[in-house]
Coordinates of C-alpha atoms in Angstrom, one line a residue:
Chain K
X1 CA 10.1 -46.2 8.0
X2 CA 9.1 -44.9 11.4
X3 CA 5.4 -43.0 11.0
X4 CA 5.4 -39.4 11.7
X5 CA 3.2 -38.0 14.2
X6 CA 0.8 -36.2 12.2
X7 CA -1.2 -32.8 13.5
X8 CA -4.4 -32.2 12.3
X9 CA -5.2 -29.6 9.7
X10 CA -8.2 -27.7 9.2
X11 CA -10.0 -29.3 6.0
X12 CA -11.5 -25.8 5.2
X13 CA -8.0 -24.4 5.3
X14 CA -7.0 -26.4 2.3
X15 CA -9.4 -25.1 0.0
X16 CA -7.6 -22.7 -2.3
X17 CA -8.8 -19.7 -1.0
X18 CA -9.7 -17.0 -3.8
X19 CA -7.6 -13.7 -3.7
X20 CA -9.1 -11.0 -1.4
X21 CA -8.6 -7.4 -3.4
X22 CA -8.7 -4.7 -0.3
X23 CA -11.8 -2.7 -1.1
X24 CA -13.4 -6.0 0.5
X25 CA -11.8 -5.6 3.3
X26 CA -11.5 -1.6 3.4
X27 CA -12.2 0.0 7.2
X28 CA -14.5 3.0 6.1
X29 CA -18.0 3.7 5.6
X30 CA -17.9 3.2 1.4
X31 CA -19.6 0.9 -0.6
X32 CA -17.6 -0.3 -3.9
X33 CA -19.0 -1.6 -7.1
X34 CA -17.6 -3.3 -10.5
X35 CA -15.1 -4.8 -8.4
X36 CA -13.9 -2.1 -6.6
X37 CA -14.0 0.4 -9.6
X38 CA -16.6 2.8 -8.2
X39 CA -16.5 4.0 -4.9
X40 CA -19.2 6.2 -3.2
X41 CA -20.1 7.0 0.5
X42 CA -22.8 4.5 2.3
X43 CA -25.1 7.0 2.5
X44 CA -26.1 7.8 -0.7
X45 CA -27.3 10.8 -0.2
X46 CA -29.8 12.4 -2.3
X47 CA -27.4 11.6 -5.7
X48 CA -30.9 10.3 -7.2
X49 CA -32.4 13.0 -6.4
X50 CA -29.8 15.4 -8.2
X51 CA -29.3 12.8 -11.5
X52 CA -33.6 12.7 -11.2
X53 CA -33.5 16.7 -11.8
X54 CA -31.5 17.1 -13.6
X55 CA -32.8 14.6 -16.1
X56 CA -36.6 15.5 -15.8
X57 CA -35.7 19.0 -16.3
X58 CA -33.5 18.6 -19.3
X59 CA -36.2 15.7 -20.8
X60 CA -39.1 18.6 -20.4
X61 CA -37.0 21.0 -22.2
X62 CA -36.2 18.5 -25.0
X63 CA -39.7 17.7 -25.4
X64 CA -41.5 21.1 -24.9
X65 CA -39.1 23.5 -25.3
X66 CA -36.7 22.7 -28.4
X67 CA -39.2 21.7 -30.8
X68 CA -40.7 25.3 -30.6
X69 CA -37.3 27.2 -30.4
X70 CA -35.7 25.5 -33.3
X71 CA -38.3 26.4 -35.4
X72 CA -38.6 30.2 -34.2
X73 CA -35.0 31.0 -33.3
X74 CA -32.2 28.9 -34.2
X75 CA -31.6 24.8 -35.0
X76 CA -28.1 25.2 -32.5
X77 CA -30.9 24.9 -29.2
X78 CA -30.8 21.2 -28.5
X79 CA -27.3 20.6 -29.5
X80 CA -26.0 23.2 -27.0
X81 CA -28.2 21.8 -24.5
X82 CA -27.2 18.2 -25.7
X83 CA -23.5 19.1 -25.1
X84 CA -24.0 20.7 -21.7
X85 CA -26.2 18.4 -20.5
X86 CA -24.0 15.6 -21.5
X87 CA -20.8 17.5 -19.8
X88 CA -22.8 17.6 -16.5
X89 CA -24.3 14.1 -16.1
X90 CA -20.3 12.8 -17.0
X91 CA -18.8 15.6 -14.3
X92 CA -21.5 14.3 -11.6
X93 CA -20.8 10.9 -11.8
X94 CA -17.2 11.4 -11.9
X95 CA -17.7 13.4 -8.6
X96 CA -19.7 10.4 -7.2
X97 CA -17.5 7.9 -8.3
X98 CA -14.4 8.7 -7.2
X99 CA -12.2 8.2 -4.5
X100 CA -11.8 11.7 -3.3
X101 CA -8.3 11.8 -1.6
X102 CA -8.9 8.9 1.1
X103 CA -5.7 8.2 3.5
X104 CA -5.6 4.2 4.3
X105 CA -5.2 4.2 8.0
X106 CA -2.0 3.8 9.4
X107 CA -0.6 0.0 9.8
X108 CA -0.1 -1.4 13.6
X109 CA 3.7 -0.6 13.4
X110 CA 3.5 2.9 11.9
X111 CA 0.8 3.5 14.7
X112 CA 2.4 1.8 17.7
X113 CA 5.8 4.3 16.3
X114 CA 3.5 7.2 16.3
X115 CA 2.3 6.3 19.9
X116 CA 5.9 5.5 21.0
X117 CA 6.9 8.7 20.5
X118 CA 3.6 10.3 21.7
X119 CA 4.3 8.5 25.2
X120 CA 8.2 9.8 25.4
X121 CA 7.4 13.2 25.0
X122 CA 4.3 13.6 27.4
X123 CA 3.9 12.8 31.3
X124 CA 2.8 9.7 33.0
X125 CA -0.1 11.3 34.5
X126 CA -3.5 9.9 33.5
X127 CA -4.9 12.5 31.5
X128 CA -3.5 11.6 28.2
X129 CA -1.3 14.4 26.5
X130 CA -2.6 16.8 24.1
X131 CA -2.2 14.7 20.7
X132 CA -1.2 17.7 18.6
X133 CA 1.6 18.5 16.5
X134 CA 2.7 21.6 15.2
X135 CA 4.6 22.3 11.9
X136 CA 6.4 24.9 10.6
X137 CA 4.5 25.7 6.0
X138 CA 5.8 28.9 4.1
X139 CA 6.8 30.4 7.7
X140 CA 3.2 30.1 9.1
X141 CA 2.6 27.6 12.3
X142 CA -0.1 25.1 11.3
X143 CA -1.5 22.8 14.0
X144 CA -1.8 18.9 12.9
X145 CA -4.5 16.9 14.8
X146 CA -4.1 13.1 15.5
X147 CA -6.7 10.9 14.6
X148 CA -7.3 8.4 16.8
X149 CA -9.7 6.5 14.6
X150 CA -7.3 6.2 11.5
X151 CA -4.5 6.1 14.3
X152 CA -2.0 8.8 12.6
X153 CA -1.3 12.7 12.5
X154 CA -3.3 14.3 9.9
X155 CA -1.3 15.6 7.0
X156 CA -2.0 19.7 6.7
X157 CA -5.2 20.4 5.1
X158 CA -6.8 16.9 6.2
X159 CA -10.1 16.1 7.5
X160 CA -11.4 13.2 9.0
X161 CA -15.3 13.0 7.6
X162 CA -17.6 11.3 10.2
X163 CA -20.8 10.2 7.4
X164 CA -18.0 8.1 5.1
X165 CA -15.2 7.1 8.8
X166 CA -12.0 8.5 6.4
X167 CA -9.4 10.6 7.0
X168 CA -9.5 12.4 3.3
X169 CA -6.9 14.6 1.6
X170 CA -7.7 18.7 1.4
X171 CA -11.1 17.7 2.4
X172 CA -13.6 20.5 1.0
X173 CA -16.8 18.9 2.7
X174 CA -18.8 15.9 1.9
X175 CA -21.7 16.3 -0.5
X176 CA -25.0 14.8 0.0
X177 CA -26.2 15.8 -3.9
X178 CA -23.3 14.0 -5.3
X179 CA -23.5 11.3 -2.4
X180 CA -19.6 11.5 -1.7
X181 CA -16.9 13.6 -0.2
X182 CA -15.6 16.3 -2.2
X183 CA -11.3 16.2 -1.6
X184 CA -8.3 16.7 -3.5
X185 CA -8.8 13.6 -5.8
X186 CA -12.6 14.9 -6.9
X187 CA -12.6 19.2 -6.2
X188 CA -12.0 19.6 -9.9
X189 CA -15.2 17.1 -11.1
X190 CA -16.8 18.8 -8.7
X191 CA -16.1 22.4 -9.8
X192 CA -16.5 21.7 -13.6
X193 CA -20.1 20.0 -12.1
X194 CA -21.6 22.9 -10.6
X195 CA -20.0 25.5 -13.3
X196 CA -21.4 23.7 -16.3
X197 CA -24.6 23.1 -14.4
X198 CA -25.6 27.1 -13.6
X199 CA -24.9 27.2 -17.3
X200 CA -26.6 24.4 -18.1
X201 CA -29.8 25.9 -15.7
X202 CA -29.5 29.8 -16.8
X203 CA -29.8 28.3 -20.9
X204 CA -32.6 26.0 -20.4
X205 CA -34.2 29.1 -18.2
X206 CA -33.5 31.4 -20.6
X207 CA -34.7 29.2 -23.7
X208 CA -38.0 28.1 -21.4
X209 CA -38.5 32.7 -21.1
X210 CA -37.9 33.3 -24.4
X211 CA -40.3 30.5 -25.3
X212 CA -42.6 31.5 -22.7
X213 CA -42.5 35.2 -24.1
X214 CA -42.7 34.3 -28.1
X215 CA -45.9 32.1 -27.1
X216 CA -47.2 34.8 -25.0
X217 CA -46.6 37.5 -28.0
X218 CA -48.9 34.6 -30.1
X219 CA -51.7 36.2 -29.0
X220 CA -53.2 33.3 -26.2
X221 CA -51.4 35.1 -23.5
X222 CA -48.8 34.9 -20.5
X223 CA -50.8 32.9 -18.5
X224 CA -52.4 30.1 -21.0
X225 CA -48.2 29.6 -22.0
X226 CA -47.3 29.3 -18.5
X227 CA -49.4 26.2 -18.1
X228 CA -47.6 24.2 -20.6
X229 CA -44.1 24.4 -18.7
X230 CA -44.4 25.0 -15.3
X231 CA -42.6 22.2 -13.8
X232 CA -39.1 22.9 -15.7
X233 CA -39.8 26.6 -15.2
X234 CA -40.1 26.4 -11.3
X235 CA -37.3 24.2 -11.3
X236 CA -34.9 26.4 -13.1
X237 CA -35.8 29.7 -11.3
X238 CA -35.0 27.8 -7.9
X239 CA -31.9 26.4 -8.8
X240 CA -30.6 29.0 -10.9
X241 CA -29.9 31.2 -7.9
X242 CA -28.5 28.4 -5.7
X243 CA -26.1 27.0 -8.5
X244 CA -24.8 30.2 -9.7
X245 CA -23.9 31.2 -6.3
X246 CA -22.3 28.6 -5.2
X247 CA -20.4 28.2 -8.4
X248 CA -19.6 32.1 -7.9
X249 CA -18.3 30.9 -4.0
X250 CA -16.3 27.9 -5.8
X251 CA -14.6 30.4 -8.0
X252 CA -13.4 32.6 -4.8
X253 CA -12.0 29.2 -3.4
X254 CA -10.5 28.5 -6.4
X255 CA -8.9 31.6 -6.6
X256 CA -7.5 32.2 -3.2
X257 CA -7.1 28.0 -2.8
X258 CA -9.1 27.6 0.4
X259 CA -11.2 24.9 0.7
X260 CA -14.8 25.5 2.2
X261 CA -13.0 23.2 6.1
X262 CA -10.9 26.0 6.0
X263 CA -13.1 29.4 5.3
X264 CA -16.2 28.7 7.2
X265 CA -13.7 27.9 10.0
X266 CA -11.9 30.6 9.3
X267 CA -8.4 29.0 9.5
X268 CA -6.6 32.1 7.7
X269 CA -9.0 35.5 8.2
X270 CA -6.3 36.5 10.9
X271 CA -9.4 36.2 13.3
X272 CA -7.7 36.9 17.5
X273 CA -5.5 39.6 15.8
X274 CA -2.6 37.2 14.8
X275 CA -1.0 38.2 11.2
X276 CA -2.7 34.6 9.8
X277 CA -2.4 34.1 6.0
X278 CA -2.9 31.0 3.5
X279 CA 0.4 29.6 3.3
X280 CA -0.5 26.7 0.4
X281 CA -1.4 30.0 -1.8
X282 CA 0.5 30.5 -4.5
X283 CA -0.2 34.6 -4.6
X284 CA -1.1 34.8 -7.6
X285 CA -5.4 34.3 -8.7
X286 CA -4.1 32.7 -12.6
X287 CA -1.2 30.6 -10.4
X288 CA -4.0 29.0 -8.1
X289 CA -6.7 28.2 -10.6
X290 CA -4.3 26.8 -12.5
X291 CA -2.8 24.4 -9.0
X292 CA -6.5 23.8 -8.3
X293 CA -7.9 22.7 -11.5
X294 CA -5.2 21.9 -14.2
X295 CA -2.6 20.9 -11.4
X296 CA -1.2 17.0 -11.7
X297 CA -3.8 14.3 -11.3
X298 CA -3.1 13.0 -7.6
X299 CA -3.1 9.3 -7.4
X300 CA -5.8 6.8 -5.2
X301 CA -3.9 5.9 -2.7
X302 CA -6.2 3.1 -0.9
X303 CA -5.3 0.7 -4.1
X304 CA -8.7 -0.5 -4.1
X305 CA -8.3 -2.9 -6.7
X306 CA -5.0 -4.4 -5.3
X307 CA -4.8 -7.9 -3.8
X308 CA -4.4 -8.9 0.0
X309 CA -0.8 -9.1 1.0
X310 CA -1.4 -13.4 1.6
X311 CA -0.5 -13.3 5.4
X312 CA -3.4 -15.7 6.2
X313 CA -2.0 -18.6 3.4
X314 CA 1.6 -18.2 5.5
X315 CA 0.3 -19.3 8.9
X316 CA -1.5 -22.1 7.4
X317 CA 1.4 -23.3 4.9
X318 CA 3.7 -23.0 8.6
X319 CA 1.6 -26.0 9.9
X320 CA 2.0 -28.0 6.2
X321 CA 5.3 -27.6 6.6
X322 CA 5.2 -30.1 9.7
X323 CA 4.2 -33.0 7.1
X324 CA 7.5 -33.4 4.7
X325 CA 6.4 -36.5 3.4
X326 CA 7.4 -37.5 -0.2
X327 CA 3.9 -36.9 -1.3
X328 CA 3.5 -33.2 -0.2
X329 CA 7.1 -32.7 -1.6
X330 CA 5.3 -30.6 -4.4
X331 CA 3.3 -28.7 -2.2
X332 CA 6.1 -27.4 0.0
X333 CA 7.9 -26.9 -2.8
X334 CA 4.9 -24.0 -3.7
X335 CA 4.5 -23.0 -0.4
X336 CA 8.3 -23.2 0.7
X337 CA 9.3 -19.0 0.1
X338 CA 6.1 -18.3 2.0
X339 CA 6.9 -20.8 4.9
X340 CA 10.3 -19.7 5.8
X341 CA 8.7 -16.5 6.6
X342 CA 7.8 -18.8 9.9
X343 CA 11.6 -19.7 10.2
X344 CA 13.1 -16.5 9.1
X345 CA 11.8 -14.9 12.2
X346 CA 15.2 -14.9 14.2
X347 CA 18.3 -13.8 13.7
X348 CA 19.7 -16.8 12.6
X349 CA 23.2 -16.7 10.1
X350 CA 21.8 -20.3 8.6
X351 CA 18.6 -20.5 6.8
X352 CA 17.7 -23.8 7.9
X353 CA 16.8 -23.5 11.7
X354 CA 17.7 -26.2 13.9
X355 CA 14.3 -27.3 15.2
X356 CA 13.4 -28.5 11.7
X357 CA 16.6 -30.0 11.5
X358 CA 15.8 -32.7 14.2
X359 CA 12.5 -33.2 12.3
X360 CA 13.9 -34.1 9.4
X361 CA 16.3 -36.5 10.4
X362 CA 13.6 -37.9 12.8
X363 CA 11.0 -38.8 10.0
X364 CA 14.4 -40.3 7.7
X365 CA 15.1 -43.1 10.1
Chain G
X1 CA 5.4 -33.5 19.5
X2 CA 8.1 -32.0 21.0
X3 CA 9.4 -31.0 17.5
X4 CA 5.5 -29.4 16.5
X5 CA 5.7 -27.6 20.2
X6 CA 9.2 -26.4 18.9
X7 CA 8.0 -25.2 16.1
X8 CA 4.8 -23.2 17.8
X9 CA 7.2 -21.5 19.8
X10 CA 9.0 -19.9 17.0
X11 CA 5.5 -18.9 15.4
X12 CA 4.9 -17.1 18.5
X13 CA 8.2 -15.5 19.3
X14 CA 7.9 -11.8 18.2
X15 CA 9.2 -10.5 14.9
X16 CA 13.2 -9.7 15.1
X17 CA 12.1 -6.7 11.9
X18 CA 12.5 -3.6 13.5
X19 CA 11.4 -1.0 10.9
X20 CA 12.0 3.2 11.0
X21 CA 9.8 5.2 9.6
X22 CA 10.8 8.8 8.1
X23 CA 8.3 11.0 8.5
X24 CA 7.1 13.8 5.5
X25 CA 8.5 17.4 5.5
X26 CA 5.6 19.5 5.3
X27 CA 7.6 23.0 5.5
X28 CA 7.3 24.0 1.7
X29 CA 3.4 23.0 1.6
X30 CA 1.3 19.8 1.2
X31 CA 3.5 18.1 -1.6
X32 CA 4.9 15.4 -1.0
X33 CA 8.6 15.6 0.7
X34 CA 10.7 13.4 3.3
X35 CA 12.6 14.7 6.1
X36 CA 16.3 13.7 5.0
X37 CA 17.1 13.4 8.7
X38 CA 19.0 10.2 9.4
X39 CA 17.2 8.1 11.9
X40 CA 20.0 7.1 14.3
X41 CA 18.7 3.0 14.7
X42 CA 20.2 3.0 10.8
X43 CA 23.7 4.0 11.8
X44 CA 25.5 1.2 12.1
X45 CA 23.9 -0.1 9.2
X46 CA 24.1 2.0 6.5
X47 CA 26.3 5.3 5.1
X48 CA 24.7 8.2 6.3
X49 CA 25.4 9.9 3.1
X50 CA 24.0 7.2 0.8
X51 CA 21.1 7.0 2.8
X52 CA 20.5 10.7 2.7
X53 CA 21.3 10.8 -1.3
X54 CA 18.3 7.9 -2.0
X55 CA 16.0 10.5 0.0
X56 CA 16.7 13.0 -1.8
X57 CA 16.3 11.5 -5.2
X58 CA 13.0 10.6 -4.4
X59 CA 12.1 14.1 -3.1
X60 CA 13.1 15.3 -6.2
X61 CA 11.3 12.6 -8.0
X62 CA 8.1 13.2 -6.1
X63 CA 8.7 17.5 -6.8
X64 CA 8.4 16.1 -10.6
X65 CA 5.9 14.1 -10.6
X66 CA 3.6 17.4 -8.8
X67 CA 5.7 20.1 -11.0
X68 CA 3.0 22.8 -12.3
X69 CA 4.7 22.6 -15.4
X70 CA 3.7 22.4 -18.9
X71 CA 3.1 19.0 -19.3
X72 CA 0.5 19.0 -16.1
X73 CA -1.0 21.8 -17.8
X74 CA -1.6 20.5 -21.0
X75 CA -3.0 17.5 -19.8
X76 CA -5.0 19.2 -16.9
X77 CA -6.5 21.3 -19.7
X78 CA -7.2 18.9 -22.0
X79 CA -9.2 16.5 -19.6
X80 CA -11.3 19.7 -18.8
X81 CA -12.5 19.7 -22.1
X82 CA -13.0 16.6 -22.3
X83 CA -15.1 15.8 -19.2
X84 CA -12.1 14.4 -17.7
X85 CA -13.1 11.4 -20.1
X86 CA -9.5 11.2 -21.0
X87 CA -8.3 9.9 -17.5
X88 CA -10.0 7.0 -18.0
X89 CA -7.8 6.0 -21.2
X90 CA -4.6 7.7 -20.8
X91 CA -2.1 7.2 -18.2
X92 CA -1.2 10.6 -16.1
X93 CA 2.0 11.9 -15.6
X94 CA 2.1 11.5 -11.7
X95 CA 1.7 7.1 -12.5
X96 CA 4.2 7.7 -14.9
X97 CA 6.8 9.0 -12.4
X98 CA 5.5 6.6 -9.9
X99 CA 6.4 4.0 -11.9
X100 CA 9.9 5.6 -11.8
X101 CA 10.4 5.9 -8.4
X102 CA 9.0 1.9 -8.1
X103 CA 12.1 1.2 -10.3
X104 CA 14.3 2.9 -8.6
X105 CA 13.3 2.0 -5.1
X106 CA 13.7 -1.4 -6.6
X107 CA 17.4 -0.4 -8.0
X108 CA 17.8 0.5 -4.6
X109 CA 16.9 -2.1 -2.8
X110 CA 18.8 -4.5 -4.7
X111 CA 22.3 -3.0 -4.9
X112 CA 22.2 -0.8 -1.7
X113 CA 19.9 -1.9 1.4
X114 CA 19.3 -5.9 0.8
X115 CA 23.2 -6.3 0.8
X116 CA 22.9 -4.8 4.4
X117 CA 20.1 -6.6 5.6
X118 CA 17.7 -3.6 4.6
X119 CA 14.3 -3.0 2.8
X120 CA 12.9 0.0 1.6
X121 CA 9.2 0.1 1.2
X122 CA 8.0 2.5 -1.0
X123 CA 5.9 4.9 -0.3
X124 CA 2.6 4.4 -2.4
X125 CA 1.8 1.4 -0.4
X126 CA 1.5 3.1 2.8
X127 CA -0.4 6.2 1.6
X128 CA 2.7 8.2 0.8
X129 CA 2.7 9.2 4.7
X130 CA 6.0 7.0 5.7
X131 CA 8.8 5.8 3.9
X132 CA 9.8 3.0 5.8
X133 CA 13.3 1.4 6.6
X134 CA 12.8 -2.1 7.8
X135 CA 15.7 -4.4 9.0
X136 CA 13.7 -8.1 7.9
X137 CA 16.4 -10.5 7.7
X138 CA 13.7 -13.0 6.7
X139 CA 13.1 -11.4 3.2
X140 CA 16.9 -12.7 2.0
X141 CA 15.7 -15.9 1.9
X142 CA 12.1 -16.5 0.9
X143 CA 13.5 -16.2 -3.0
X144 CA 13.1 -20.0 -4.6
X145 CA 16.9 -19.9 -5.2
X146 CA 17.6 -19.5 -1.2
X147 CA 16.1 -22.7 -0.4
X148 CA 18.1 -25.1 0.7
X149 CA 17.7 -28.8 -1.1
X150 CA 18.4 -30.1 2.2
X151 CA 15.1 -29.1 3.9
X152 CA 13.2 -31.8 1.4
X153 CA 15.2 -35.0 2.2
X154 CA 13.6 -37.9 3.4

């Protein structure tokens, strides 16, 4: 039997490589744990900061606080502050942990379409056309901007966030305390997060005045019962403000479905005297809570967790396929679906393409 | 070599799969329609009808899995109370219907577009922005059963 001519392969190549799941390979600024599981933005943020408060303030109130009032007022204290404090920690993390409504980028064919048609419509000068599209929602123009770093028009209500590189889904803004983005995947973690925290921070400030004020009525005075619980006490009074109001600006989003892109720029006030309103609302405050928070859970739709399509393993198994001895007969026999792909390539009626034809018979004489 | 030079060649001739993309209708709001517009590169492939009716299914398959109904309610509801614990354990009703629109791109694909030299991608795995139409002769014969015995002769 006449020796084939044998190319060389790669000897690293023919290690079974392990399966690549595409949150190692994914283009943003994200980092992923437990396998792809979690996802947060690189920056972290000041997330320990937030889960540091609000433990050290709920820890004090345990410790100083509930021993006092259950024995004054009422045994319900700590297990009303259990349960909220419990809701909040869950509702943060969830916020931080989830893949707020990120857009995978568009693949080279959907992008090299999109260009294509960019290219017809525009002039050949060389100032590059204005890469804006406009559509028609509920009878109100809305202007869609093309990103040219996730190569694709953004859907309405999209915003591309420069601290995680993503183009993500009725982007709100992106959230340093919960170290994330806040979209349409996450808005309603976040919402029940900041509601059940003011509530969380007006109880433990109202149980930390009324213990201030029954300790005070003991007869050692305001001052000497101050001392004992200042930290949580400065704590609260700050943040109490803060969180209730933005919870109370949350609630007017809610209600009119706006997201916080769209009112500070101001995308439907009817600002240059233009009759401008929200077309996604659905009129109705009851209507758009409801859309907003108890609407339909919107899938992730970067599939984190799913495995790489195995383009690599077909250019290698297209140079195995050059060896068709009897001893790599099994081999091709795994590989062979995956090689035609190689073969497949033009147009041809007959699945076996000439060129390996002449092999064969070449290496059978 | 000349058979290994051969065979380079092909490797670098350019993909024959042309694919079409169908944009999303964004006229009734941010949920997640097609434009039932027939791409002209299709016609002399495919019946404009039948191509228009598959659309159209999966609109209304997509309009189902985002209803406001009672269902999403319920559930939306329930996960409040719950923390949103219960998303964790329970599958929603938007996988559910995806799951339904998998099978029946897959019904699809098998009766309809592979007959006529057609795939149709589903839409999930390119971020539900396209639903793509790609002519790739080469997928009708990378099943096991395709391939010929002759290829492994000595």
């Amino acid at each position: 039997m006449k020796n084939c001519e044998y190319q060389q392969i790669d000897p690293q190549r023919e290690e079974p490589r392990r399966p690549r799941r595409k949150w190692e390979v994914f283009p943003g600024k994200n980092r992923f744990y437990c396998d792809g599981r979690i996802i947060v933005a690189r920056q972290g943020g000041v997330l320990p900061l937030t889960l540091g408060l609000i433990l050290v303030t709920c820890g004090l109130f345990f410790v100083f606080d509930c021993p006092f009032l259950v024995k004054h007022l009422t045994s319900c204290i700590p297990f009303i502050g259990g349960g909220l404090f419990v809701f909040v920690v869950i509702t943060l993390l969830q916020t931080s942990f989830t893949d707020p409504g990120i857009l995978p980028r568009a693949t080279p064919d959907e992008a090299a379409e999109i260009e294509k048609q960019i290219d017809t419509t525009g002039n050949s000068s060389y100032r590059p056309p204005p890469r804006t599209k406009e559509v028609v929602i509920n009878q109100q123009v809305v202007k869609l901007k093309y990103c040219f770093t996730c190569k694709m028009f953004r859907p309405p209500r999209t915003s591309h966030c420069s601290l995680c590189d993503n183009c993500v889904e009725r982007f709100d803004h992106h959230c340093p305390w919960v170290g994330n983005c806040v979209g349409k995947r996450n808005y309603r973690f976040f919402y029940t997060f900041i509601v059940s925290l003011s509530f969380l921070t007006a109880f433990i400030f109202g149980c930390v005045t009324t213990h201030l004020s029954l300790r005070a009525q003991g007869g050692k005075g305001l001052v000497f019962a101050l001392q004992e619980s200042p930290v949580e006490l400065v704590i609260c009074f700050f943040s109490v403000w803060s969180i209730l109001g933005l919870s109370g600006f949350h609630t007017y989003l809610v209600a009119s479905n706006l997201t916080t892109n769209e009112d500070i720029k101001g995308s439907w006030s009817g600002k240059g005297g233009e009759d401008v309103t929200n077309p996604y609302s659905h009129k109705n405050i009851f209507i758009n809570c409801c859309a907003v928070l108890c609407g339909p859970m919107p899938p992730s739709l970067i599939d984190r967790r799913g495995f790489l399509p195995s383009d690599e393993s077909v250019q290698t198994a297209s140079v195995d396929i050059e060896l068709p001895t009897q001893a790599t007969k099994s081999e091709i026999n795994v590989v062979g679906g995956s090689s035609q792909l190689a073969f497949g390539l033009q147009e041809s009626p007959s699945p076996i393409p000439a060129p390996l034809n002449s092999h064969q018979t070449r290496s059978s004489a | 070599m000349a058979e290994t030079h051969s065979l380079q060649d092909l490797r670098q001739q350019p993909a024959v799969a042309a694919k079409v993309f169908l944009q999303r209708d964004y006229t009734h709001g941010t949920m997640c329609q097609f434009q039932t517009k027939f791409p002209s590169e299709l016609e002399t492939r495919i019946d404009k009808q039948q191509f228009e009716e598959t659309v159209r299914t999966l609109n209304n398959l997509y309009t189902e899995a985002e209803k406001l109904g009672s269902q999403s309610l319920i559930e939306g509801c329930l996960a409040c109370l719950t923390a949103y614990t219960v998303f964790l354990c329970m599958e929603t009703h938007y996988e559910k219907v995806l799951k339904k629109i998998a099978k029946f791109i897959q019904e699809q694909n098998d009766k309809i577009y592979a007959p006529r030299g057609l795939l149709l991608t589903d839409p999930i795995e390119r971020g539900l922005r396209v639903y793509e139409a790609g002519s790739q002769t080469f997928q009708l014969v990378t099943t096991k059963s395709r391939v010929p015995e002759t290829l492994y002769l000595d």
